[in-house]
PDB file of C-alpha atoms and ligand atoms in Angstrom:
ATOM      1  CA  MET I   1     -15.845  11.167  23.414  1.00 92.00           C
ATOM      2  CA  LYS I   2     -19.331  11.964  24.717  1.00 95.00           C
ATOM      3  CA  LEU I   3     -21.916  11.441  21.991  1.00 98.00           C
ATOM      4  CA  ASP I   4     -24.760  13.944  21.742  1.00 98.00           C
ATOM      5  CA  TYR I   5     -27.564  12.708  19.429  1.00 98.00           C
ATOM      6  CA  ARG I   6     -29.940  15.156  17.746  1.00 98.00           C
ATOM      7  CA  TYR I   7     -32.864  13.779  15.759  1.00 97.00           C
ATOM      8  CA  TYR I   8     -34.648  15.542  12.891  1.00 98.00           C
ATOM      9  CA  ASP I   9     -37.765  14.222  11.130  1.00 96.00           C
ATOM     10  CA  THR I  10     -36.753  16.146   8.025  1.00 97.00           C
ATOM     11  CA  ILE I  11     -33.555  18.036   7.288  1.00 97.00           C
ATOM     12  CA  ASP I  12     -31.787  19.199   4.126  1.00 97.00           C
ATOM     13  CA  SER I  13     -28.620  17.236   4.900  1.00 97.00           C
ATOM     14  CA  THR I  14     -27.221  15.952   8.198  1.00 98.00           C
ATOM     15  CA  ASN I  15     -23.726  16.948   6.972  1.00 98.00           C
ATOM     16  CA  LEU I  16     -24.906  20.521   6.455  1.00 98.00           C
ATOM     17  CA  GLU I  17     -26.672  20.521   9.824  1.00 98.00           C
ATOM     18  CA  ILE I  18     -23.467  19.484  11.612  1.00 98.00           C
ATOM     19  CA  ARG I  19     -21.619  22.359   9.948  1.00 97.00           C
ATOM     20  CA  ARG I  20     -24.314  24.762  11.121  1.00 98.00           C
ATOM     21  CA  LEU I  21     -24.200  23.326  14.642  1.00 98.00           C
ATOM     22  CA  PHE I  22     -20.407  23.708  14.648  1.00 98.00           C
ATOM     23  CA  ALA I  23     -20.780  27.358  13.635  1.00 97.00           C
ATOM     24  CA  GLU I  24     -23.138  27.793  16.591  1.00 98.00           C
ATOM     25  CA  GLY I  25     -20.581  26.323  19.007  1.00 97.00           C
ATOM     26  CA  ALA I  26     -21.399  22.583  19.065  1.00 98.00           C
ATOM     27  CA  GLY I  27     -18.460  20.380  19.974  1.00 97.00           C
ATOM     28  CA  GLU I  28     -16.900  17.053  19.060  1.00 98.00           C
ATOM     29  CA  GLY I  29     -19.297  14.136  19.431  1.00 98.00           C
ATOM     30  CA  THR I  30     -22.391  16.008  18.206  1.00 98.00           C
ATOM     31  CA  ILE I  31     -24.431  13.691  15.995  1.00 98.00           C
ATOM     32  CA  ALA I  32     -27.290  14.551  13.658  1.00 98.00           C
ATOM     33  CA  PHE I  33     -29.605  11.801  12.442  1.00 98.00           C
ATOM     34  CA  ALA I  34     -32.689  12.175  10.334  1.00 97.00           C
ATOM     35  CA  GLY I  35     -35.837  10.438   9.169  1.00 96.00           C
ATOM     36  CA  THR I  36     -35.385  11.941   5.739  1.00 96.00           C
ATOM     37  CA  GLN I  37     -33.068  14.346   3.944  1.00 97.00           C
ATOM     38  CA  THR I  38     -34.350  16.694   1.275  1.00 96.00           C
ATOM     39  CA  ALA I  39     -30.891  17.575  -0.090  1.00 96.00           C
ATOM     40  CA  GLY I  40     -28.647  14.648   0.890  1.00 96.00           C
ATOM     41  CA  ARG I  41     -25.127  15.032  -0.449  1.00 95.00           C
ATOM     42  CA  GLY I  42     -23.071  12.306  -2.093  1.00 91.00           C
ATOM     43  CA  ARG I  43     -19.484  12.159  -3.276  1.00 88.00           C
ATOM     44  CA  THR I  44     -18.216  14.091  -6.286  1.00 82.00           C
ATOM     45  CA  GLY I  45     -21.154  16.483  -6.210  1.00 84.00           C
ATOM     46  CA  HIS I  46     -23.822  13.773  -6.547  1.00 86.00           C
ATOM     47  CA  SER I  47     -27.000  13.825  -4.532  1.00 88.00           C
ATOM     48  CA  TRP I  48     -27.950  11.066  -2.076  1.00 90.00           C
ATOM     49  CA  LYS I  49     -31.522   9.889  -1.675  1.00 84.00           C
ATOM     50  CA  SER I  50     -32.847   9.333   1.851  1.00 85.00           C
ATOM     51  CA  PRO I  51     -36.533   8.526   1.377  1.00 84.00           C
ATOM     52  CA  GLU I  52     -38.751   8.863   4.429  1.00 87.00           C
ATOM     53  CA  ASN I  53     -37.872   6.603   7.363  1.00 89.00           C
ATOM     54  CA  VAL I  54     -36.289   3.783   5.371  1.00 93.00           C
ATOM     55  CA  SER I  55     -32.603   4.519   5.738  1.00 95.00           C
ATOM     56  CA  VAL I  56     -29.949   5.730   8.129  1.00 97.00           C
ATOM     57  CA  ALA I  57     -28.791   9.286   7.467  1.00 97.00           C
ATOM     58  CA  THR I  58     -26.389  10.444  10.135  1.00 98.00           C
ATOM     59  CA  SER I  59     -23.341  12.667  10.605  1.00 98.00           C
ATOM     60  CA  LEU I  60     -20.783  13.147  13.371  1.00 98.00           C
ATOM     61  CA  LEU I  61     -18.800  16.274  14.261  1.00 98.00           C
ATOM     62  CA  LEU I  62     -15.084  15.862  14.972  1.00 98.00           C
ATOM     63  CA  THR I  63     -12.497  18.468  15.947  1.00 97.00           C
ATOM     64  CA  PRO I  64      -9.195  16.583  15.517  1.00 96.00           C
ATOM     65  CA  PRO I  65      -6.088  17.784  17.357  1.00 96.00           C
ATOM     66  CA  GLN I  66      -4.225  20.493  15.430  1.00 93.00           C
ATOM     67  CA  ASP I  67      -1.096  18.371  15.108  1.00 92.00           C
ATOM     68  CA  LEU I  68      -2.954  15.748  13.039  1.00 94.00           C
ATOM     69  CA  SER I  69      -1.804  16.267   9.460  1.00 92.00           C
ATOM     70  CA  MET I  70      -4.658  17.284   7.170  1.00 92.00           C
ATOM     71  CA  SER I  71      -3.507  14.715   4.632  1.00 91.00           C
ATOM     72  CA  ARG I  72      -4.709  12.026   7.082  1.00 94.00           C
ATOM     73  CA  ILE I  73      -8.286  13.267   7.361  1.00 94.00           C
ATOM     74  CA  PRO I  74      -9.529  11.229   4.340  1.00 92.00           C
ATOM     75  CA  ARG I  75      -8.534   8.100   6.278  1.00 95.00           C
ATOM     76  CA  LEU I  76     -11.512   8.756   8.570  1.00 96.00           C
ATOM     77  CA  THR I  77     -13.701   7.524   5.734  1.00 95.00           C
ATOM     78  CA  VAL I  78     -11.962   4.158   5.989  1.00 96.00           C
ATOM     79  CA  LEU I  79     -12.667   4.061   9.734  1.00 97.00           C
ATOM     80  CA  ALA I  80     -16.314   4.856   9.027  1.00 97.00           C
ATOM     81  CA  ALA I  81     -16.510   1.981   6.537  1.00 97.00           C
ATOM     82  CA  MET I  82     -15.057  -0.381   9.126  1.00 97.00           C
ATOM     83  CA  ALA I  83     -17.595   0.835  11.700  1.00 98.00           C
ATOM     84  CA  VAL I  84     -20.488   0.186   9.301  1.00 98.00           C
ATOM     85  CA  MET I  85     -19.178  -3.258   8.432  1.00 98.00           C
ATOM     86  CA  LYS I  86     -18.658  -4.244  12.085  1.00 97.00           C
ATOM     87  CA  THR I  87     -22.156  -3.100  13.022  1.00 98.00           C
ATOM     88  CA  ILE I  88     -23.821  -5.027  10.210  1.00 97.00           C
ATOM     89  CA  GLU I  89     -21.850  -8.188  10.894  1.00 96.00           C
ATOM     90  CA  GLU I  90     -22.407  -8.079  14.654  1.00 96.00           C
ATOM     91  CA  GLU I  91     -26.072  -7.083  14.663  1.00 95.00           C
ATOM     92  CA  TYR I  92     -27.297  -9.039  11.643  1.00 94.00           C
ATOM     93  CA  GLN I  93     -24.646 -11.676  10.874  1.00 93.00           C
ATOM     94  CA  LEU I  94     -24.555 -10.572   7.241  1.00 94.00           C
ATOM     95  CA  ASP I  95     -21.187 -10.984   5.487  1.00 95.00           C
ATOM     96  CA  CYS I  96     -19.843  -7.691   4.198  1.00 96.00           C
ATOM     97  CA  GLY I  97     -17.147  -6.960   1.668  1.00 95.00           C
ATOM     98  CA  ILE I  98     -15.241  -3.723   1.151  1.00 94.00           C
ATOM     99  CA  LYS I  99     -14.610  -2.167  -2.246  1.00 92.00           C
ATOM    100  CA  TRP I 100     -11.601   0.111  -1.841  1.00 92.00           C
ATOM    101  CA  PRO I 101     -11.571   2.610  -0.352  1.00 91.00           C
ATOM    102  CA  ASN I 102     -14.890   2.733   1.507  1.00 88.00           C
ATOM    103  CA  ASP I 103     -17.834   1.056  -0.179  1.00 90.00           C
ATOM    104  CA  ILE I 104     -19.479  -1.637   1.927  1.00 95.00           C
ATOM    105  CA  LEU I 105     -21.032  -4.398  -0.161  1.00 95.00           C
ATOM    106  CA  ILE I 106     -23.321  -7.291   0.631  1.00 96.00           C
ATOM    107  CA  GLY I 107     -23.526  -9.915  -2.103  1.00 93.00           C
ATOM    108  CA  GLY I 108     -21.605  -7.509  -4.360  1.00 92.00           C
ATOM    109  CA  LYS I 109     -24.159  -4.686  -3.929  1.00 94.00           C
ATOM    110  CA  LYS I 110     -23.657  -1.353  -2.208  1.00 94.00           C
ATOM    111  CA  ILE I 111     -25.379  -0.941   1.154  1.00 96.00           C
ATOM    112  CA  CYS I 112     -23.979   2.389   2.319  1.00 95.00           C
ATOM    113  CA  GLY I 113     -22.378   5.683   1.313  1.00 93.00           C
ATOM    114  CA  ILE I 114     -19.914   7.783   3.282  1.00 95.00           C
ATOM    115  CA  LEU I 115     -19.061  11.442   2.781  1.00 95.00           C
ATOM    116  CA  THR I 116     -16.352  13.072   4.902  1.00 95.00           C
ATOM    117  CA  GLU I 117     -16.104  16.837   4.660  1.00 95.00           C
ATOM    118  CA  MET I 118     -13.886  19.308   6.489  1.00 95.00           C
ATOM    119  CA  GLU I 119     -13.446  22.988   7.170  1.00 93.00           C
ATOM    120  CA  ALA I 120      -9.783  23.927   7.200  1.00 92.00           C
ATOM    121  CA  GLU I 121      -8.082  27.049   8.469  1.00 89.00           C
ATOM    122  CA  GLY I 122      -4.408  27.885   8.847  1.00 87.00           C
ATOM    123  CA  GLY I 123      -3.304  24.446   7.677  1.00 86.00           C
ATOM    124  CA  PHE I 124      -5.400  22.333  10.032  1.00 88.00           C
ATOM    125  CA  ALA I 125      -8.920  20.917  10.056  1.00 92.00           C
ATOM    126  CA  ARG I 126     -11.102  22.955  12.438  1.00 93.00           C
ATOM    127  CA  CYS I 127     -14.071  20.722  11.893  1.00 96.00           C
ATOM    128  CA  VAL I 128     -14.575  17.370  10.205  1.00 97.00           C
ATOM    129  CA  VAL I 129     -17.997  15.928   9.379  1.00 98.00           C
ATOM    130  CA  VAL I 130     -18.311  12.198   8.820  1.00 98.00           C
ATOM    131  CA  GLY I 131     -21.644  11.502   7.127  1.00 98.00           C
ATOM    132  CA  ILE I 132     -23.031   8.008   6.627  1.00 98.00           C
ATOM    133  CA  GLY I 133     -26.081   6.771   4.780  1.00 97.00           C
ATOM    134  CA  VAL I 134     -27.152   3.119   5.081  1.00 97.00           C
ATOM    135  CA  ASN I 135     -29.950   1.458   3.120  1.00 96.00           C
ATOM    136  CA  VAL I 136     -32.141  -0.251   5.721  1.00 96.00           C
ATOM    137  CA  HIS I 137     -35.786  -0.837   4.738  1.00 95.00           C
ATOM    138  CA  GLN I 138     -35.708  -0.152   0.975  1.00 94.00           C
ATOM    139  CA  ARG I 139     -37.409  -2.613  -1.384  1.00 93.00           C
ATOM    140  CA  SER I 140     -35.660  -3.086  -4.723  1.00 90.00           C
ATOM    141  CA  GLU I 141     -38.302  -0.961  -6.476  1.00 91.00           C
ATOM    142  CA  ASP I 142     -37.413   1.956  -4.146  1.00 90.00           C
ATOM    143  CA  PHE I 143     -33.978   2.390  -5.723  1.00 89.00           C
ATOM    144  CA  PRO I 144     -33.670   4.707  -8.725  1.00 87.00           C
ATOM    145  CA  GLU I 145     -33.406   2.788 -12.026  1.00 88.00           C
ATOM    146  CA  GLU I 146     -29.746   3.686 -12.560  1.00 85.00           C
ATOM    147  CA  ILE I 147     -28.562   2.118  -9.263  1.00 86.00           C
ATOM    148  CA  LYS I 148     -31.103  -0.703  -8.904  1.00 85.00           C
ATOM    149  CA  GLU I 149     -28.642  -3.383 -10.012  1.00 90.00           C
ATOM    150  CA  MET I 150     -25.878  -2.094  -7.744  1.00 92.00           C
ATOM    151  CA  ALA I 151     -27.728  -1.318  -4.489  1.00 94.00           C
ATOM    152  CA  THR I 152     -29.278  -3.365  -1.720  1.00 96.00           C
ATOM    153  CA  SER I 153     -30.740  -2.828   1.780  1.00 96.00           C
ATOM    154  CA  LEU I 154     -30.372  -4.614   5.105  1.00 96.00           C
ATOM    155  CA  ASP I 155     -33.999  -5.842   5.026  1.00 95.00           C
ATOM    156  CA  LEU I 156     -33.568  -7.277   1.518  1.00 94.00           C
ATOM    157  CA  GLU I 157     -30.421  -9.111   2.569  1.00 95.00           C
ATOM    158  CA  LEU I 158     -31.974 -10.409   5.804  1.00 94.00           C
ATOM    159  CA  GLU I 159     -34.895 -11.780   3.816  1.00 92.00           C
ATOM    160  CA  LYS I 160     -32.577 -13.518   1.371  1.00 90.00           C
ATOM    161  CA  LYS I 161     -30.672 -15.099   4.213  1.00 85.00           C
ATOM    162  CA  ASP I 162     -33.577 -16.367   6.222  1.00 74.00           C
ATOM    163  CA  LEU I 163     -36.685 -16.736   4.099  1.00 57.00           C
ATOM    164  CA  SER I 164     -38.314 -19.206   6.464  1.00 52.00           C
ATOM    165  CA  SER I 165     -38.417 -17.042   9.616  1.00 54.00           C
ATOM    166  CA  GLY I 166     -40.698 -14.463   8.052  1.00 57.00           C
ATOM    167  CA  GLY I 167     -38.007 -11.825   7.783  1.00 62.00           C
ATOM    168  CA  LYS I 168     -36.313 -10.062  10.671  1.00 70.00           C
ATOM    169  CA  ARG I 169     -36.340  -6.339  10.034  1.00 88.00           C
ATOM    170  CA  ALA I 170     -33.275  -4.255  10.659  1.00 94.00           C
ATOM    171  CA  SER I 171     -33.482  -1.242  12.986  1.00 95.00           C
ATOM    172  CA  ARG I 172     -32.297   2.203  11.942  1.00 96.00           C
ATOM    173  CA  LEU I 173     -31.583   3.202  15.543  1.00 97.00           C
ATOM    174  CA  THR I 174     -29.563   0.057  16.280  1.00 97.00           C
ATOM    175  CA  VAL I 175     -27.520   0.601  13.130  1.00 98.00           C
ATOM    176  CA  THR I 176     -26.929   4.301  13.879  1.00 98.00           C
ATOM    177  CA  GLU I 177     -25.845   3.701  17.463  1.00 98.00           C
ATOM    178  CA  GLY I 178     -23.698   0.701  16.524  1.00 98.00           C
ATOM    179  CA  ILE I 179     -21.871   2.661  13.853  1.00 98.00           C
ATOM    180  CA  TRP I 180     -20.937   5.579  16.108  1.00 98.00           C
ATOM    181  CA  GLN I 181     -19.960   3.316  18.980  1.00 98.00           C
ATOM    182  CA  HIS I 182     -17.536   1.417  16.740  1.00 98.00           C
ATOM    183  CA  PHE I 183     -16.378   4.549  15.001  1.00 98.00           C
ATOM    184  CA  THR I 184     -15.443   6.356  18.226  1.00 98.00           C
ATOM    185  CA  ALA I 185     -13.375   3.371  19.377  1.00 97.00           C
ATOM    186  CA  TYR I 186     -11.487   3.335  16.049  1.00 97.00           C
ATOM    187  CA  TYR I 187     -11.114   7.114  16.165  1.00 98.00           C
ATOM    188  CA  GLN I 188      -9.587   7.061  19.634  1.00 97.00           C
ATOM    189  CA  GLU I 189      -6.878   4.660  18.442  1.00 96.00           C
ATOM    190  CA  PHE I 190      -6.429   6.676  15.226  1.00 97.00           C
ATOM    191  CA  ILE I 191      -5.758   9.882  17.187  1.00 97.00           C
ATOM    192  CA  ARG I 192      -3.548   8.096  19.720  1.00 96.00           C
ATOM    193  CA  THR I 193      -1.330   6.885  16.897  1.00 95.00           C
ATOM    194  CA  GLY I 194      -1.178  10.203  15.015  1.00 94.00           C
ATOM    195  CA  GLY I 195      -3.548   9.078  12.269  1.00 95.00           C
ATOM    196  CA  SER I 196      -2.358   5.527  11.633  1.00 95.00           C
ATOM    197  CA  LEU I 197      -4.569   2.862  10.028  1.00 96.00           C
ATOM    198  CA  GLU I 198      -2.295   0.071  11.261  1.00 95.00           C
ATOM    199  CA  SER I 199      -4.728  -1.334  13.842  1.00 93.00           C
ATOM    200  CA  ILE I 200      -7.504  -1.982  11.319  1.00 96.00           C
ATOM    201  CA  LEU I 201      -5.385  -2.882   8.300  1.00 97.00           C
ATOM    202  CA  GLU I 202      -5.466  -6.658   8.621  1.00 96.00           C
ATOM    203  CA  GLU I 203      -9.224  -6.873   9.145  1.00 96.00           C
ATOM    204  CA  TYR I 204      -9.837  -4.368   6.353  1.00 97.00           C
ATOM    205  CA  ASN I 205      -7.777  -6.342   3.865  1.00 97.00           C
ATOM    206  CA  LEU I 206      -9.448  -9.616   4.861  1.00 96.00           C
ATOM    207  CA  HIS I 207     -12.749  -8.104   3.702  1.00 96.00           C
ATOM    208  CA  LEU I 208     -11.395  -6.362   0.617  1.00 95.00           C
ATOM    209  CA  VAL I 209     -13.283  -7.728  -2.386  1.00 92.00           C
ATOM    210  CA  ASN I 210     -10.666  -6.277  -4.765  1.00 89.00           C
ATOM    211  CA  ARG I 211      -7.846  -8.217  -3.123  1.00 93.00           C
ATOM    212  CA  ASP I 212      -5.822 -10.225  -5.653  1.00 93.00           C
ATOM    213  CA  GLN I 213      -8.369  -9.299  -8.327  1.00 91.00           C
ATOM    214  CA  ARG I 214      -7.771  -7.591 -11.620  1.00 92.00           C
ATOM    215  CA  VAL I 215      -9.070  -4.047 -11.498  1.00 91.00           C
ATOM    216  CA  ARG I 216      -9.328  -1.148 -13.867  1.00 90.00           C
ATOM    217  CA  ILE I 217      -7.655   2.003 -12.560  1.00 90.00           C
ATOM    218  CA  LEU I 218      -9.686   5.015 -13.653  1.00 87.00           C
ATOM    219  CA  ASP I 219      -6.809   7.497 -13.623  1.00 88.00           C
ATOM    220  CA  PRO I 220      -7.708  10.855 -15.177  1.00 87.00           C
ATOM    221  CA  LYS I 221      -4.273  10.755 -16.849  1.00 89.00           C
ATOM    222  CA  GLY I 222      -5.123   7.456 -18.553  1.00 90.00           C
ATOM    223  CA  GLU I 223      -6.949   4.269 -17.590  1.00 90.00           C
ATOM    224  CA  TYR I 224      -5.132   0.965 -17.180  1.00 92.00           C
ATOM    225  CA  GLU I 225      -5.545  -2.506 -15.661  1.00 92.00           C
ATOM    226  CA  ALA I 226      -3.591  -4.050 -12.813  1.00 94.00           C
ATOM    227  CA  LYS I 227      -3.921  -6.556  -9.984  1.00 94.00           C
ATOM    228  CA  ALA I 228      -5.027  -5.099  -6.638  1.00 94.00           C
ATOM    229  CA  LEU I 229      -2.867  -6.348  -3.772  1.00 96.00           C
ATOM    230  CA  GLY I 230      -4.427  -4.633  -0.763  1.00 95.00           C
ATOM    231  CA  MET I 231      -4.736  -1.380   1.140  1.00 96.00           C
ATOM    232  CA  ALA I 232      -1.423   0.039   2.396  1.00 95.00           C
ATOM    233  CA  PRO I 233      -1.030   1.579   5.885  1.00 93.00           C
ATOM    234  CA  ASP I 234      -1.476   5.076   4.420  1.00 92.00           C
ATOM    235  CA  GLY I 235      -4.876   4.180   2.917  1.00 93.00           C
ATOM    236  CA  SER I 236      -3.654   3.921  -0.671  1.00 94.00           C
ATOM    237  CA  LEU I 237      -4.254   0.804  -2.771  1.00 95.00           C
ATOM    238  CA  GLU I 238      -1.192  -1.265  -3.607  1.00 96.00           C
ATOM    239  CA  ILE I 239      -1.374  -2.603  -7.153  1.00 96.00           C
ATOM    240  CA  LEU I 240       0.813  -4.912  -9.248  1.00 97.00           C
ATOM    241  CA  LEU I 241       1.333  -3.636 -12.764  1.00 96.00           C
ATOM    242  CA  ASP I 242       1.590  -6.043 -15.693  1.00 96.00           C
ATOM    243  CA  ASP I 243       5.319  -5.291 -16.046  1.00 96.00           C
ATOM    244  CA  GLY I 244       5.891  -6.511 -12.469  1.00 97.00           C
ATOM    245  CA  ARG I 245       6.249  -3.117 -10.820  1.00 97.00           C
ATOM    246  CA  ILE I 246       4.290  -2.330  -7.658  1.00 97.00           C
ATOM    247  CA  ARG I 247       2.595   1.039  -7.367  1.00 95.00           C
ATOM    248  CA  ASN I 248       0.336   2.735  -4.825  1.00 95.00           C
ATOM    249  CA  VAL I 249      -2.692   4.665  -5.986  1.00 94.00           C
ATOM    250  CA  ASP I 250      -4.461   7.274  -3.911  1.00 90.00           C
ATOM    251  CA  SER I 251      -8.246   7.435  -3.535  1.00 82.00           C
ATOM    252  CA  GLY I 252      -8.201  11.213  -4.038  1.00 71.00           C
ATOM    253  CA  GLU I 253      -6.764  10.727  -7.520  1.00 68.00           C
ATOM    254  CA  VAL I 254      -8.135   7.524  -8.978  1.00 69.00           C
ATOM    255  CA  HIS I 255     -11.153   5.263  -8.873  1.00 75.00           C
ATOM    256  CA  VAL I 256     -11.029   1.519  -9.178  1.00 80.00           C
ATOM    257  CA  ARG I 257     -13.514  -0.710 -10.922  1.00 78.00           C
ATOM    258  CA  GLY I 258     -13.647  -4.496 -11.036  1.00 71.00           C
ATOM    259  CA  LEU I 259     -13.532  -6.026 -14.496  1.00 66.00           C
ATOM    260  CA  TYR I 260     -16.735  -7.957 -13.899  1.00 58.00           C
ATOM    261  CA  GLY I 261     -19.595  -6.010 -12.307  1.00 58.00           C
ATOM    262  CA  TYR I 262     -19.502  -3.153  -9.847  1.00 59.00           C
ATOM    263  CA  ALA I 263     -16.842  -4.477  -7.475  1.00 56.00           C
TER     264      ALA I 263
HETATM  265  C1  BTN P   1     -21.737   8.522  -1.575  1.00 93.11           C
HETATM  266  O1  BTN P   1     -21.871   9.245  -2.565  1.00 93.11           O
HETATM  267  O2  BTN P   1     -21.578   7.306  -1.666  1.00 93.11           O
HETATM  268  C2  BTN P   1     -21.760   9.161  -0.206  1.00 93.11           C
HETATM  269  C3  BTN P   1     -23.149   9.397   0.302  1.00 93.11           C
HETATM  270  C4  BTN P   1     -23.194   9.927   1.720  1.00 93.11           C
HETATM  271  C5  BTN P   1     -24.605  10.114   2.216  1.00 93.11           C
HETATM  272  C6  BTN P   1     -24.698  10.517   3.657  1.00 93.11           C
HETATM  273  S1  BTN P   1     -26.335  10.420   4.275  1.00 93.11           S
HETATM  274  C7  BTN P   1     -25.878  11.267   5.721  1.00 93.11           C
HETATM  275  C8  BTN P   1     -24.916  12.349   5.309  1.00 93.11           C
HETATM  276  N1  BTN P   1     -25.602  13.558   4.930  1.00 93.11           N
HETATM  277  C9  BTN P   1     -25.426  13.845   3.638  1.00 93.11           C
HETATM  278  O3  BTN P   1     -25.934  14.839   3.054  1.00 93.11           O
HETATM  279  N2  BTN P   1     -24.661  12.920   3.042  1.00 93.11           N
HETATM  280  C10 BTN P   1     -24.228  11.911   4.005  1.00 93.11           C
END
């Protein structure tokens, strides 16, 4: 896939911009990245803050083959999480964990957010937008009060790791390019295999912070506790219930929370 980068000093949302570019005829591989977003979008209708020039805010346009089942599109969010993790580990040697399904954590704190959106027509996805925000230069006082305890940035983590060297600063461009390079390699394999997560499953589960931990399943039909076993090949989380039964829960239906702290 040929990547076509478009930079904006200020934009409402890179996800929205990709949808506009698609409507104007842009093709797969178009990437928007921005210095700041004025209306960044988060999951479940939340907003996402991208203060000026301190974070990565970027989105990629995909036009998956029509024979890829729409039910597999949410798995792209898992590929995006893997791409973020790989980039951070390779470029900055910071250890990352994954909170199922797609939160990347450093030292138990969230470093990035991913929002995958699609436009469907006639039973297939015409256009998929994978949007990623990574905290890069934020200081702890830059985070809103309600997420301060749960969020971190690459610079903060680099400083913690290597206080003596005066602090290596992360680069937003390096992170952006690294993410899309890794993502496109994962995506190629994903499409080749008809939307399988098999090739990343082992590495994903090795980083899963929920693995073998007790978790609370926030099921709208009723909350309960169980032990998380790992992500299954279809992207669901395999859990062991207290009565010994094994069940798979889907990220579209339930959220998972650790019993102690965010993860
Ligand atoms: C989350 O709620 O965790 C997901 C946040 C996703 C934010 C990114 S920033 C780039 C892209 N553009 C948006 O408007 N949202 C995503």
